């Protein structure tokens, strides 16, 4: 197939800002869907007859989505290397529509699970393929800023997702009486249909068409890796951590199955002619360093999302929405950090910003680990609220590394491998989230039990009310001490990530192609 030279037709780079903006909207849509279910989970439970006091029965709605999201990501990323970013993005959005319709029509738990798995598979392709699209359209020196904006769109979904869910359900309750109250949550998923169609249309007219290459795709390797990742997700996600078991029931067997699948994948990749992950032309050490740093950043992120809310309930005595809103400071700082980190990385380098971001995050977690039980009245420098400031610092630090780590990983591979490389980087981050929260939640509950056992017992007092208050205060202090240790460990994880970041591809490490090469691998959209 003859490629269209830049001189013969309008350069696709002219409209690349619009193209990445359209793809970024698709990323935001997928991110919203990831987090929106949190705010409508109880409504879904009522519709599929799950008792509200048996919330553990609803956890597969989340875990199966994660399964689809992570498992199919590497294969879909590789398919985008073969068939082009636009085609895979549009196919993923079409599949996303199918999953949304299945979820909206579901009346039983299995039906909801099927819909969520399909949505997860579709959403899993949107972020890595958009990152790869940025690599296609921008040179290695300039793409970090763009990757920061894409990362900001992803993180913005974590802020807006729950808000959108609550907002849509409230709007339906108040203004659409014809919709049964228990079915209002379905509108959240029906809305995905027109939004995804709009995104597909925008992609058609903005994202340049890539010339289809003759390289083959290792479907067998992709499926083996999908099985391994899927079993890992189910084996690591424990919906009811109690401080004694790190893994859920049967988790050890599932992880054993995952290990077998990983071994089979490695053997297949060793002897297969067509490989899913082709290391030819890849600078392996810098790429693995970027993935390792992403694992650490992901672990810190997920621990924060889970434990700050629990802290708000147990120590600050906040309930429901108030506990969730405690995270807003952290969540808002993430996209701000992502944009700032990308901007800085284009000027001083990916490695410098990645290391600095993780060090800033570590400092934030050290401050969080020192929260007193009356943190709401504590201030830094006399006027900075301690809780808000420390959460914002941690979020800003983790946000700073999003663009630079993505850019560094893409520097280490050829453009023809950008899809699979981006997918592996996102998988690394998600794996860190699962491993981090599983390990540190178990550690935290274990330490809580130990701390309570070593604290002086509360002697019975004549006034039963005073005894109850004293016991509650004792438990509150134990939780504060426990979370202090958990967040101190989280700071250590960020420091380890900073060490890994020292070995990522630096500013002088250029990709195999020049800035104009990206234009020569694309033809204008038709």
Short mmCIF file of C-alpha atoms in Angstrom, two decimals:
data_model
loop_
_atom_site.label_atom_id
_atom_site.label_comp_id
_atom_site.label_asym_id
_atom_site.label_seq_id
_atom_site.Cartn_x
_atom_site.Cartn_y
_atom_site.Cartn_z
CA UNK A 1 0.00 0.00 0.00
CA UNK A 2 1.39 3.41 -0.99
CA UNK A 3 1.68 5.94 1.79
CA UNK A 4 0.56 9.49 1.20
CA UNK A 5 3.48 11.89 1.56
CA UNK A 6 2.97 15.07 3.54
CA UNK A 7 3.54 17.18 0.45
CA UNK A 8 0.73 15.49 -1.47
CA UNK A 9 -2.03 16.14 1.03
CA UNK A 10 -2.76 18.21 4.10
CA UNK A 11 -0.55 17.13 6.97
CA UNK A 12 -2.46 15.33 9.71
CA UNK A 13 -0.34 17.20 12.24
CA UNK A 14 -2.19 20.41 11.43
CA UNK A 15 -5.29 19.17 13.19
CA UNK A 16 -3.56 16.99 15.73
CA UNK A 17 -4.78 19.10 18.66
CA UNK A 18 -8.37 18.52 17.61
CA UNK A 19 -7.64 14.82 17.05
CA UNK A 20 -6.15 14.26 20.49
CA UNK A 21 -8.98 16.32 21.98
CA UNK A 22 -11.55 13.98 20.42
CA UNK A 23 -9.66 10.94 21.67
CA UNK A 24 -9.33 12.60 25.08
CA UNK A 25 -13.12 12.95 25.25
CA UNK A 26 -13.36 9.20 24.65
CA UNK A 27 -10.89 8.67 27.52
CA UNK A 28 -12.99 10.90 29.78
CA UNK A 29 -16.14 8.97 28.87
CA UNK A 30 -14.46 5.68 29.76
CA UNK A 31 -13.11 7.11 33.02
CA UNK A 32 -16.55 8.43 34.00
CA UNK A 33 -17.99 4.97 33.49
CA UNK A 34 -15.29 3.45 35.69
CA UNK A 35 -16.24 5.58 38.69
CA UNK A 36 -19.94 6.32 38.10
CA UNK A 37 -20.96 2.86 39.29
CA UNK A 38 -19.76 3.69 42.82
CA UNK A 39 -22.54 6.25 43.26
CA UNK A 40 -25.33 4.05 41.85
CA UNK A 41 -24.25 0.70 43.28
CA UNK A 42 -26.99 0.61 45.93
CA UNK A 43 -29.63 1.42 43.29
CA UNK A 44 -28.35 -1.42 41.11
CA UNK A 45 -28.45 -3.76 44.10
CA UNK A 46 -32.12 -3.00 44.73
CA UNK A 47 -32.98 -3.59 41.07
CA UNK A 48 -31.31 -7.02 40.96
CA UNK A 49 -32.62 -8.07 44.40
CA UNK A 50 -29.36 -7.95 46.37
CA UNK A 51 -30.07 -7.11 50.04
CA UNK A 52 -28.46 -3.85 51.09
CA UNK A 53 -26.73 -5.63 54.00
CA UNK A 54 -25.11 -8.13 51.58
CA UNK A 55 -23.03 -5.65 49.64
CA UNK A 56 -20.30 -8.27 49.17
CA UNK A 57 -22.62 -9.94 46.66
CA UNK A 58 -22.38 -6.80 44.52
CA UNK A 59 -18.58 -6.62 44.48
CA UNK A 60 -18.35 -8.68 41.24
CA UNK A 61 -19.99 -5.71 39.51
CA UNK A 62 -16.73 -3.87 40.21
CA UNK A 63 -14.25 -6.75 39.95
CA UNK A 64 -15.58 -8.10 36.67
CA UNK A 65 -15.37 -4.63 35.15
CA UNK A 66 -11.73 -4.44 36.26
CA UNK A 67 -11.19 -7.92 34.84
CA UNK A 68 -12.35 -6.84 31.40
CA UNK A 69 -10.55 -3.50 31.67
CA UNK A 70 -7.13 -4.97 32.41
CA UNK A 71 -7.25 -8.35 30.68
CA UNK A 72 -7.94 -7.23 27.12
CA UNK A 73 -5.78 -4.09 27.24
CA UNK A 74 -2.48 -5.51 25.88
CA UNK A 75 -4.13 -7.28 22.94
CA UNK A 76 -6.20 -4.22 22.04
CA UNK A 77 -3.12 -2.02 22.28
CA UNK A 78 -1.30 -4.33 19.87
CA UNK A 79 -4.27 -4.35 17.51
CA UNK A 80 -4.03 -0.56 17.35
CA UNK A 81 -0.40 -0.94 16.24
CA UNK A 82 -1.60 -3.21 13.44
CA UNK A 83 -4.85 -1.60 12.27
CA UNK A 84 -4.49 2.00 13.41
CA UNK A 85 -5.64 4.06 16.39
CA UNK A 86 -8.84 5.41 14.87
CA UNK A 87 -10.26 2.02 13.96
CA UNK A 88 -9.56 0.52 17.40
CA UNK A 89 -10.90 3.59 19.23
CA UNK A 90 -14.11 3.52 17.20
CA UNK A 91 -14.52 -0.24 17.60
CA UNK A 92 -13.99 0.12 21.35
CA UNK A 93 -16.62 2.85 21.56
CA UNK A 94 -19.05 0.68 19.59
CA UNK A 95 -18.41 -2.16 22.04
CA UNK A 96 -18.84 0.33 24.88
CA UNK A 97 -22.30 1.15 23.54
CA UNK A 98 -23.18 -2.56 23.50
CA UNK A 99 -22.01 -2.97 27.10
CA UNK A 100 -23.90 0.13 28.23
CA UNK A 101 -27.15 -1.13 26.66
CA UNK A 102 -26.70 -4.57 28.22
CA UNK A 103 -26.15 -3.00 31.64
CA UNK A 104 -29.09 -0.61 31.28
CA UNK A 105 -31.42 -3.50 30.36
CA UNK A 106 -30.15 -5.87 33.07
CA UNK A 107 -32.54 -7.26 35.67
CA UNK A 108 -30.37 -9.99 37.19
CA UNK A 109 -26.84 -10.10 38.58
CA UNK A 110 -25.46 -12.22 35.68
CA UNK A 111 -26.91 -9.76 33.17
CA UNK A 112 -25.29 -6.81 34.95
CA UNK A 113 -21.97 -8.67 35.07
CA UNK A 114 -22.01 -9.39 31.33
CA UNK A 115 -22.71 -5.74 30.58
CA UNK A 116 -19.98 -4.50 32.90
CA UNK A 117 -17.38 -6.92 31.50
CA UNK A 118 -18.13 -5.72 27.97
CA UNK A 119 -17.88 -2.10 29.14
CA UNK A 120 -14.60 -2.89 30.88
CA UNK A 121 -13.05 -4.46 27.78
CA UNK A 122 -14.10 -1.45 25.70
CA UNK A 123 -12.95 1.16 28.23
CA UNK A 124 -9.61 -0.60 28.66
CA UNK A 125 -8.57 0.27 25.12
CA UNK A 126 -9.39 3.98 25.22
CA UNK A 127 -6.55 5.27 27.42
CA UNK A 128 -3.57 3.29 26.03
CA UNK A 129 -4.62 3.76 22.40
CA UNK A 130 -5.01 7.51 22.95
CA UNK A 131 -1.54 7.61 24.53
CA UNK A 132 -0.22 5.80 21.46
CA UNK A 133 -2.02 8.29 19.21
CA UNK A 134 -0.15 11.10 20.95
CA UNK A 135 3.09 9.25 20.19
CA UNK A 136 2.06 9.05 16.53
CA UNK A 137 1.37 12.77 16.25
CA UNK A 138 4.01 14.40 18.48
CA UNK A 139 7.78 14.04 18.62
CA UNK A 140 9.38 12.54 21.71
CA UNK A 141 10.53 15.96 22.92
CA UNK A 142 7.06 17.50 22.85
CA UNK A 143 4.60 14.75 23.62
CA UNK A 144 4.85 14.78 27.45
CA UNK A 145 2.60 17.85 27.66
CA UNK A 146 -0.02 16.16 25.49
CA UNK A 147 0.20 12.97 27.52
CA UNK A 148 -0.31 15.07 30.64
CA UNK A 149 -3.58 16.42 29.25
CA UNK A 150 -4.71 12.89 28.36
CA UNK A 151 -3.84 11.75 31.88
CA UNK A 152 -5.75 14.71 33.28
CA UNK A 153 -8.84 13.62 31.34
CA UNK A 154 -8.52 10.16 32.87
CA UNK A 155 -8.12 11.51 36.40
CA UNK A 156 -10.93 14.02 35.93
CA UNK A 157 -13.23 11.04 35.44
CA UNK A 158 -12.51 9.94 39.01
CA UNK A 159 -13.75 13.32 40.24
CA UNK A 160 -16.76 13.70 37.96
CA UNK A 161 -17.88 10.04 37.81
CA UNK A 162 -19.61 9.84 41.21
CA UNK A 163 -20.96 13.39 40.77
CA UNK A 164 -22.47 12.52 37.39
CA UNK A 165 -24.05 9.37 38.81
CA UNK A 166 -25.68 11.16 41.73
CA UNK A 167 -26.66 14.12 39.55
CA UNK A 168 -28.37 12.03 36.87
CA UNK A 169 -30.27 9.89 39.38
CA UNK A 170 -31.40 12.99 41.31
CA UNK A 171 -32.49 14.71 38.09
CA UNK A 172 -34.53 11.69 37.03
CA UNK A 173 -36.15 11.41 40.46
CA UNK A 174 -37.15 15.07 40.50
CA UNK A 175 -38.20 15.71 36.91
CA UNK A 176 -39.11 12.41 35.25
CA UNK A 177 -41.85 10.79 37.30
CA UNK A 178 -42.58 8.32 34.49
CA UNK A 179 -39.30 6.54 35.26
CA UNK A 180 -39.67 4.13 38.21
CA UNK A 181 -37.56 5.31 41.12
CA UNK A 182 -35.55 2.08 41.30
CA UNK A 183 -34.75 2.31 37.57
CA UNK A 184 -33.28 5.82 37.57
CA UNK A 185 -29.74 4.39 37.61
CA UNK A 186 -30.33 2.88 34.17
CA UNK A 187 -30.42 6.37 32.64
CA UNK A 188 -26.74 6.75 33.61
CA UNK A 189 -25.88 3.96 31.18
CA UNK A 190 -28.37 4.99 28.48
CA UNK A 191 -26.65 8.39 28.35
CA UNK A 192 -23.45 6.61 27.31
CA UNK A 193 -25.02 5.71 23.95
CA UNK A 194 -25.33 9.19 22.39
CA UNK A 195 -22.09 10.35 24.01
CA UNK A 196 -20.16 7.41 22.54
CA UNK A 197 -21.75 7.98 19.12
CA UNK A 198 -20.67 11.63 19.22
CA UNK A 199 -17.14 10.56 20.17
CA UNK A 200 -17.05 8.08 17.27
CA UNK A 201 -18.15 10.80 14.86
CA UNK A 202 -15.52 13.23 16.13
CA UNK A 203 -12.82 10.57 15.80
CA UNK A 204 -13.87 9.86 12.22
CA UNK A 205 -13.28 13.44 11.11
CA UNK A 206 -10.34 14.41 13.31
CA UNK A 207 -8.04 11.43 13.86
CA UNK A 208 -5.84 10.79 10.82
CA UNK A 209 -6.15 7.40 9.22
CA UNK A 210 -3.09 5.24 9.64
CA UNK A 211 -1.80 3.11 6.81
CA UNK A 212 -2.48 -0.52 7.71
CA UNK A 213 0.78 -2.38 8.25
CA UNK A 214 1.58 -5.94 7.30
CA UNK A 215 2.76 -6.91 10.78
CA UNK A 216 0.90 -9.82 12.33
CA UNK A 217 -0.76 -9.87 15.73
CA UNK A 218 -0.03 -12.58 18.29
CA UNK A 219 -3.62 -13.43 19.20
CA UNK A 220 -2.66 -16.56 21.16
CA UNK A 221 -0.17 -14.62 23.27
CA UNK A 222 -2.74 -11.88 23.80
CA UNK A 223 -5.34 -14.37 25.01
CA UNK A 224 -2.85 -16.11 27.33
CA UNK A 225 -1.87 -12.77 28.85
CA UNK A 226 -5.55 -11.82 29.16
CA UNK A 227 -6.25 -15.01 31.12
CA UNK A 228 -3.24 -14.39 33.37
CA UNK A 229 -4.23 -10.78 34.06
CA UNK A 230 -7.90 -11.66 34.55
CA UNK A 231 -7.13 -14.35 37.12
CA UNK A 232 -4.76 -11.93 38.87
CA UNK A 233 -7.49 -9.30 39.17
CA UNK A 234 -10.00 -11.70 40.72
CA UNK A 235 -7.34 -13.28 42.92
CA UNK A 236 -6.07 -9.98 44.32
CA UNK A 237 -9.34 -8.10 44.84
CA UNK A 238 -10.58 -8.80 48.36
CA UNK A 239 -13.98 -7.14 48.99
CA UNK A 240 -13.95 -7.97 52.70
CA UNK A 241 -10.45 -7.48 54.15
CA UNK A 242 -10.36 -8.43 57.82
CA UNK A 243 -6.69 -8.14 58.66
CA UNK A 244 -6.08 -11.89 58.58
CA UNK A 245 -6.44 -12.78 54.90
CA UNK A 246 -4.70 -10.74 52.22
CA UNK A 247 -6.61 -12.53 49.47
CA UNK A 248 -10.29 -13.30 48.94
CA UNK A 249 -11.62 -16.87 49.25
CA UNK A 250 -9.93 -19.05 46.61
CA UNK A 251 -7.57 -16.14 45.91
CA UNK A 252 -4.48 -18.32 46.28
CA UNK A 253 -5.79 -20.83 43.73
CA UNK A 254 -6.68 -18.04 41.32
CA UNK A 255 -3.21 -16.54 41.61
CA UNK A 256 -1.70 -19.99 41.08
CA UNK A 257 -3.74 -20.26 37.89
CA UNK A 258 -2.52 -16.78 36.91
CA UNK A 259 1.09 -17.85 37.50
CA UNK A 260 0.59 -20.89 35.25
CA UNK A 261 -0.93 -18.68 32.56
CA UNK A 262 1.99 -16.24 32.83
CA UNK A 263 4.46 -19.13 32.43
CA UNK A 264 2.57 -20.41 29.38
CA UNK A 265 2.59 -16.89 27.95
CA UNK A 266 6.35 -16.57 28.51
CA UNK A 267 7.00 -19.95 26.86
CA UNK A 268 4.78 -19.04 23.92
CA UNK A 269 6.53 -15.69 23.48
CA UNK A 270 9.90 -17.44 23.59
CA UNK A 271 9.16 -19.70 20.63
CA UNK A 272 6.43 -17.90 18.65
CA UNK A 273 7.45 -16.27 15.38
CA UNK A 274 5.02 -13.41 15.95
CA UNK A 275 5.28 -11.98 19.45
CA UNK A 276 2.79 -9.88 21.37
CA UNK A 277 5.66 -8.04 23.08
CA UNK A 278 8.53 -7.73 20.63
CA UNK A 279 11.64 -6.47 22.42
CA UNK A 280 13.50 -5.83 19.17
CA UNK A 281 14.26 -2.13 19.07
CA UNK A 282 13.02 -1.68 22.64
CA UNK A 283 15.25 -0.25 25.35
CA UNK A 284 14.15 -2.75 27.93
CA UNK A 285 15.66 -1.29 31.10
CA UNK A 286 14.19 2.23 30.72
CA UNK A 287 10.82 0.77 29.75
CA UNK A 288 10.72 -1.58 32.74
CA UNK A 289 11.81 1.28 35.00
CA UNK A 290 8.84 3.36 33.82
CA UNK A 291 6.51 0.41 34.45
CA UNK A 292 7.97 -0.19 37.92
CA UNK A 293 7.57 3.48 38.85
CA UNK A 294 3.97 3.28 37.60
CA UNK A 295 3.34 0.26 39.84
CA UNK A 296 4.46 2.32 42.84
CA UNK A 297 2.37 5.34 41.83
CA UNK A 298 -0.66 3.11 41.30
CA UNK A 299 -0.24 1.51 44.72
CA UNK A 300 -0.10 4.92 46.43
CA UNK A 301 -3.12 6.13 44.47
CA UNK A 302 -5.38 3.21 45.37
CA UNK A 303 -4.36 3.16 49.03
CA UNK A 304 -5.34 6.83 49.22
CA UNK A 305 -8.69 6.30 47.50
CA UNK A 306 -9.61 3.51 49.92
CA UNK A 307 -8.00 4.50 53.21
CA UNK A 308 -8.73 8.23 53.33
CA UNK A 309 -12.45 7.51 53.15
CA UNK A 310 -12.16 4.91 55.93
CA UNK A 311 -10.11 7.40 57.96
CA UNK A 312 -12.83 10.01 57.52
CA UNK A 313 -15.43 7.60 58.85
CA UNK A 314 -13.41 6.08 61.70
CA UNK A 315 -11.44 9.10 62.95
CA UNK A 316 -13.25 12.19 61.68
CA UNK A 317 -16.68 10.59 62.28
CA UNK A 318 -17.95 11.54 58.84
CA UNK A 319 -20.69 9.53 57.18
CA UNK A 320 -21.69 8.81 53.59
CA UNK A 321 -21.13 11.67 51.18
CA UNK A 322 -19.10 13.68 53.70
CA UNK A 323 -16.54 10.87 53.97
CA UNK A 324 -16.24 10.60 50.19
CA UNK A 325 -15.89 14.37 49.83
CA UNK A 326 -12.77 14.24 52.01
CA UNK A 327 -11.00 12.90 48.92
CA UNK A 328 -11.94 15.85 46.73
CA UNK A 329 -8.75 17.77 47.60
CA UNK A 330 -6.65 14.82 46.49
CA UNK A 331 -8.70 14.07 43.37
CA UNK A 332 -8.67 17.66 42.13
CA UNK A 333 -4.90 17.88 42.56
CA UNK A 334 -4.35 14.83 40.31
CA UNK A 335 -5.43 16.39 36.98
CA UNK A 336 -3.76 19.69 37.90
CA UNK A 337 -0.53 17.80 38.56
CA UNK A 338 -0.90 15.83 35.32
CA UNK A 339 -1.13 19.01 33.23
CA UNK A 340 1.71 20.70 35.12
CA UNK A 341 3.91 17.60 34.96
CA UNK A 342 3.53 17.30 31.21
CA UNK A 343 4.32 20.99 30.74
CA UNK A 344 7.46 20.76 32.88
CA UNK A 345 8.66 17.51 31.30
CA UNK A 346 8.82 19.08 27.84
CA UNK A 347 11.22 21.65 29.27
CA UNK A 348 13.37 19.85 31.83
CA UNK A 349 12.89 16.19 30.91
CA UNK A 350 10.77 13.18 31.80
CA UNK A 351 13.23 11.71 34.29
CA UNK A 352 13.59 14.86 36.39
CA UNK A 353 9.85 15.46 36.67
CA UNK A 354 9.09 11.78 37.37
CA UNK A 355 11.57 11.65 40.24
CA UNK A 356 10.46 15.03 41.59
CA UNK A 357 6.79 14.09 41.42
CA UNK A 358 7.25 10.90 43.41
CA UNK A 359 9.37 12.75 45.98
CA UNK A 360 6.63 15.38 46.33
CA UNK A 361 4.06 12.61 46.77
CA UNK A 362 6.26 10.95 49.41
CA UNK A 363 6.42 14.25 51.29
CA UNK A 364 2.65 14.53 51.14
CA UNK A 365 2.21 11.06 52.59
CA UNK A 366 4.67 11.79 55.39
CA UNK A 367 2.48 14.76 56.33
CA UNK A 368 -0.64 12.58 56.13
CA UNK A 369 0.99 9.96 58.37
CA UNK A 370 1.35 12.60 61.09
CA UNK A 371 -2.31 13.63 61.13
CA UNK A 372 -3.57 14.01 64.73
CA UNK A 373 -7.07 12.91 65.63
CA UNK A 374 -8.08 16.59 65.56
CA UNK A 375 -6.56 17.15 62.12
CA UNK A 376 -9.53 19.29 61.07
CA UNK A 377 -8.35 22.02 63.42
CA UNK A 378 -4.64 21.61 62.62
CA UNK A 379 -2.79 24.03 60.30
CA UNK A 380 0.61 24.37 58.64
CA UNK A 381 2.34 27.76 58.87
CA UNK A 382 -0.60 28.95 60.90
CA UNK A 383 -3.05 29.27 58.00
CA UNK A 384 -2.89 26.19 55.70
CA UNK A 385 -5.45 23.50 56.69
CA UNK A 386 -3.41 20.36 57.43
CA UNK A 387 -5.84 17.86 55.91
CA UNK A 388 -6.46 19.79 52.69
CA UNK A 389 -2.82 20.74 52.20
CA UNK A 390 -1.30 17.30 52.72
CA UNK A 391 -3.87 15.58 50.49
CA UNK A 392 -3.32 18.19 47.78
CA UNK A 393 0.47 17.73 47.95
CA UNK A 394 0.16 13.94 47.62
CA UNK A 395 -2.30 14.25 44.73
CA UNK A 396 -0.18 16.87 42.98
CA UNK A 397 2.90 14.64 43.25
CA UNK A 398 1.15 11.59 41.82
CA UNK A 399 -0.33 13.73 39.07
CA UNK A 400 3.06 15.16 38.11
CA UNK A 401 4.36 11.72 37.06
CA UNK A 402 1.50 10.73 34.73
CA UNK A 403 2.71 12.49 31.58
CA UNK A 404 6.47 12.04 32.09
CA UNK A 405 6.25 8.30 32.83
CA UNK A 406 4.05 7.75 29.78
CA UNK A 407 6.44 9.80 27.66
CA UNK A 408 9.48 7.95 29.02
CA UNK A 409 7.93 4.56 28.30
CA UNK A 410 7.10 5.60 24.72
CA UNK A 411 10.64 6.93 24.21
CA UNK A 412 11.92 3.43 24.89
CA UNK A 413 10.01 1.75 22.04
CA UNK A 414 9.45 2.16 18.34
CA UNK A 415 6.34 3.96 17.14
CA UNK A 416 5.16 0.65 15.70
CA UNK A 417 5.03 -0.67 19.30
CA UNK A 418 3.42 2.38 20.93
CA UNK A 419 0.03 0.70 21.40
CA UNK A 420 1.27 -2.36 23.26
CA UNK A 421 3.78 -0.25 25.22
CA UNK A 422 1.07 2.15 26.42
CA UNK A 423 -1.16 -0.77 27.35
CA UNK A 424 1.58 -2.43 29.42
CA UNK A 425 2.26 0.84 31.23
CA UNK A 426 -1.41 1.22 32.18
CA UNK A 427 -1.56 -2.45 33.21
CA UNK A 428 1.46 -1.84 35.47
CA UNK A 429 -0.32 1.06 37.16
CA UNK A 430 -3.53 -0.94 37.62
CA UNK A 431 -1.55 -3.91 38.98
CA UNK A 432 0.08 -1.61 41.51
CA UNK A 433 -3.35 -0.38 42.57
CA UNK A 434 -4.60 -3.92 43.20
CA UNK A 435 -1.45 -5.21 44.90
CA UNK A 436 -0.98 -2.08 46.98
CA UNK A 437 -4.49 -1.93 48.38
CA UNK A 438 -4.55 -5.69 49.07
CA UNK A 439 -1.25 -5.67 50.95
CA UNK A 440 -1.60 -2.40 52.86
CA UNK A 441 -5.24 -2.95 53.82
CA UNK A 442 -4.32 -6.29 55.34
CA UNK A 443 -1.28 -4.74 57.04
CA UNK A 444 -3.47 -1.94 58.37
CA UNK A 445 -6.10 -4.19 59.90
CA UNK A 446 -3.37 -6.37 61.42
CA UNK A 447 -1.75 -3.31 63.00
CA UNK A 448 -5.12 -2.07 64.24
CA UNK A 449 -5.65 -5.30 66.14
CA UNK A 450 -2.11 -5.13 67.56
CA UNK A 451 -2.48 -1.49 68.60
CA UNK A 452 -5.80 -2.12 70.33
CA UNK A 453 -4.28 -5.09 72.20
CA UNK A 454 -1.41 -2.96 73.51
CA UNK A 455 -3.53 0.02 74.57
CA UNK A 456 -4.67 0.20 78.20
CA UNK A 457 -8.07 -1.35 78.78
CA UNK A 458 -10.95 0.96 79.63
CA UNK A 459 -11.99 0.45 83.22
CA UNK A 460 -15.77 0.35 83.76
CA UNK A 461 -17.07 3.63 85.11
CA UNK A 462 -20.19 4.40 87.07
CA UNK A 463 -21.63 6.33 84.16
CA UNK A 464 -22.11 3.96 81.22
CA UNK A 465 -22.13 6.91 78.83
CA UNK A 466 -18.63 7.93 79.92
CA UNK A 467 -17.43 4.36 79.43
CA UNK A 468 -18.82 4.23 75.89
CA UNK A 469 -17.25 7.59 75.05
CA UNK A 470 -13.88 6.45 76.43
CA UNK A 471 -13.99 3.23 74.40
CA UNK A 472 -14.91 5.15 71.24
CA UNK A 473 -12.04 7.55 71.86
CA UNK A 474 -9.65 4.63 72.34
CA UNK A 475 -10.75 3.06 69.04
CA UNK A 476 -10.47 6.40 67.28
CA UNK A 477 -6.89 6.84 68.47
CA UNK A 478 -6.05 3.28 67.40
CA UNK A 479 -7.35 3.96 63.89
CA UNK A 480 -5.34 7.18 63.71
CA UNK A 481 -2.14 5.35 64.71
CA UNK A 482 -2.83 2.54 62.25
CA UNK A 483 -3.44 4.88 59.32
CA UNK A 484 -0.34 6.84 60.28
CA UNK A 485 1.72 3.68 59.75
CA UNK A 486 -0.08 2.79 56.51
CA UNK A 487 0.57 6.20 54.98
CA UNK A 488 4.18 6.18 56.16
CA UNK A 489 4.62 2.90 54.27
CA UNK A 490 2.91 4.57 51.30
CA UNK A 491 5.52 7.33 51.46
CA UNK A 492 8.18 4.63 51.34
CA UNK A 493 6.55 3.13 48.24
CA UNK A 494 6.75 6.54 46.55
CA UNK A 495 10.45 6.75 47.43
CA UNK A 496 11.01 3.33 45.85
CA UNK A 497 9.16 4.60 42.79
CA UNK A 498 11.46 7.63 42.68
CA UNK A 499 14.47 5.30 42.60
CA UNK A 500 12.97 3.40 39.65
CA UNK A 501 12.25 6.72 37.94
CA UNK A 502 15.98 7.50 37.96
CA UNK A 503 16.38 4.82 35.27
CA UNK A 504 13.63 5.87 32.85
CA UNK A 505 14.50 7.23 29.42
CA UNK A 506 15.80 10.77 29.77
CA UNK A 507 15.54 13.84 27.60
CA UNK A 508 18.48 12.84 25.41
CA UNK A 509 16.97 9.44 24.60
CA UNK A 510 15.04 9.97 21.37
CA UNK A 511 12.73 7.48 19.70
CA UNK A 512 13.82 5.81 16.50
CA UNK A 513 11.82 8.26 14.38
CA UNK A 514 12.19 11.96 13.79
CA UNK A 515 9.33 14.41 14.30
CA UNK A 516 8.40 14.20 10.61
CA UNK A 517 8.27 10.42 10.62
CA UNK A 518 4.97 10.52 12.46
CA UNK A 519 3.50 12.35 9.47
CA UNK A 520 4.77 9.75 7.03
CA UNK A 521 3.06 6.86 8.82
CA UNK A 522 -0.35 8.52 8.60
CA UNK A 523 -2.71 9.44 5.80
CA UNK A 524 -5.41 12.09 6.08
CA UNK A 525 -8.80 11.16 7.46
CA UNK A 526 -11.43 10.46 4.83
#
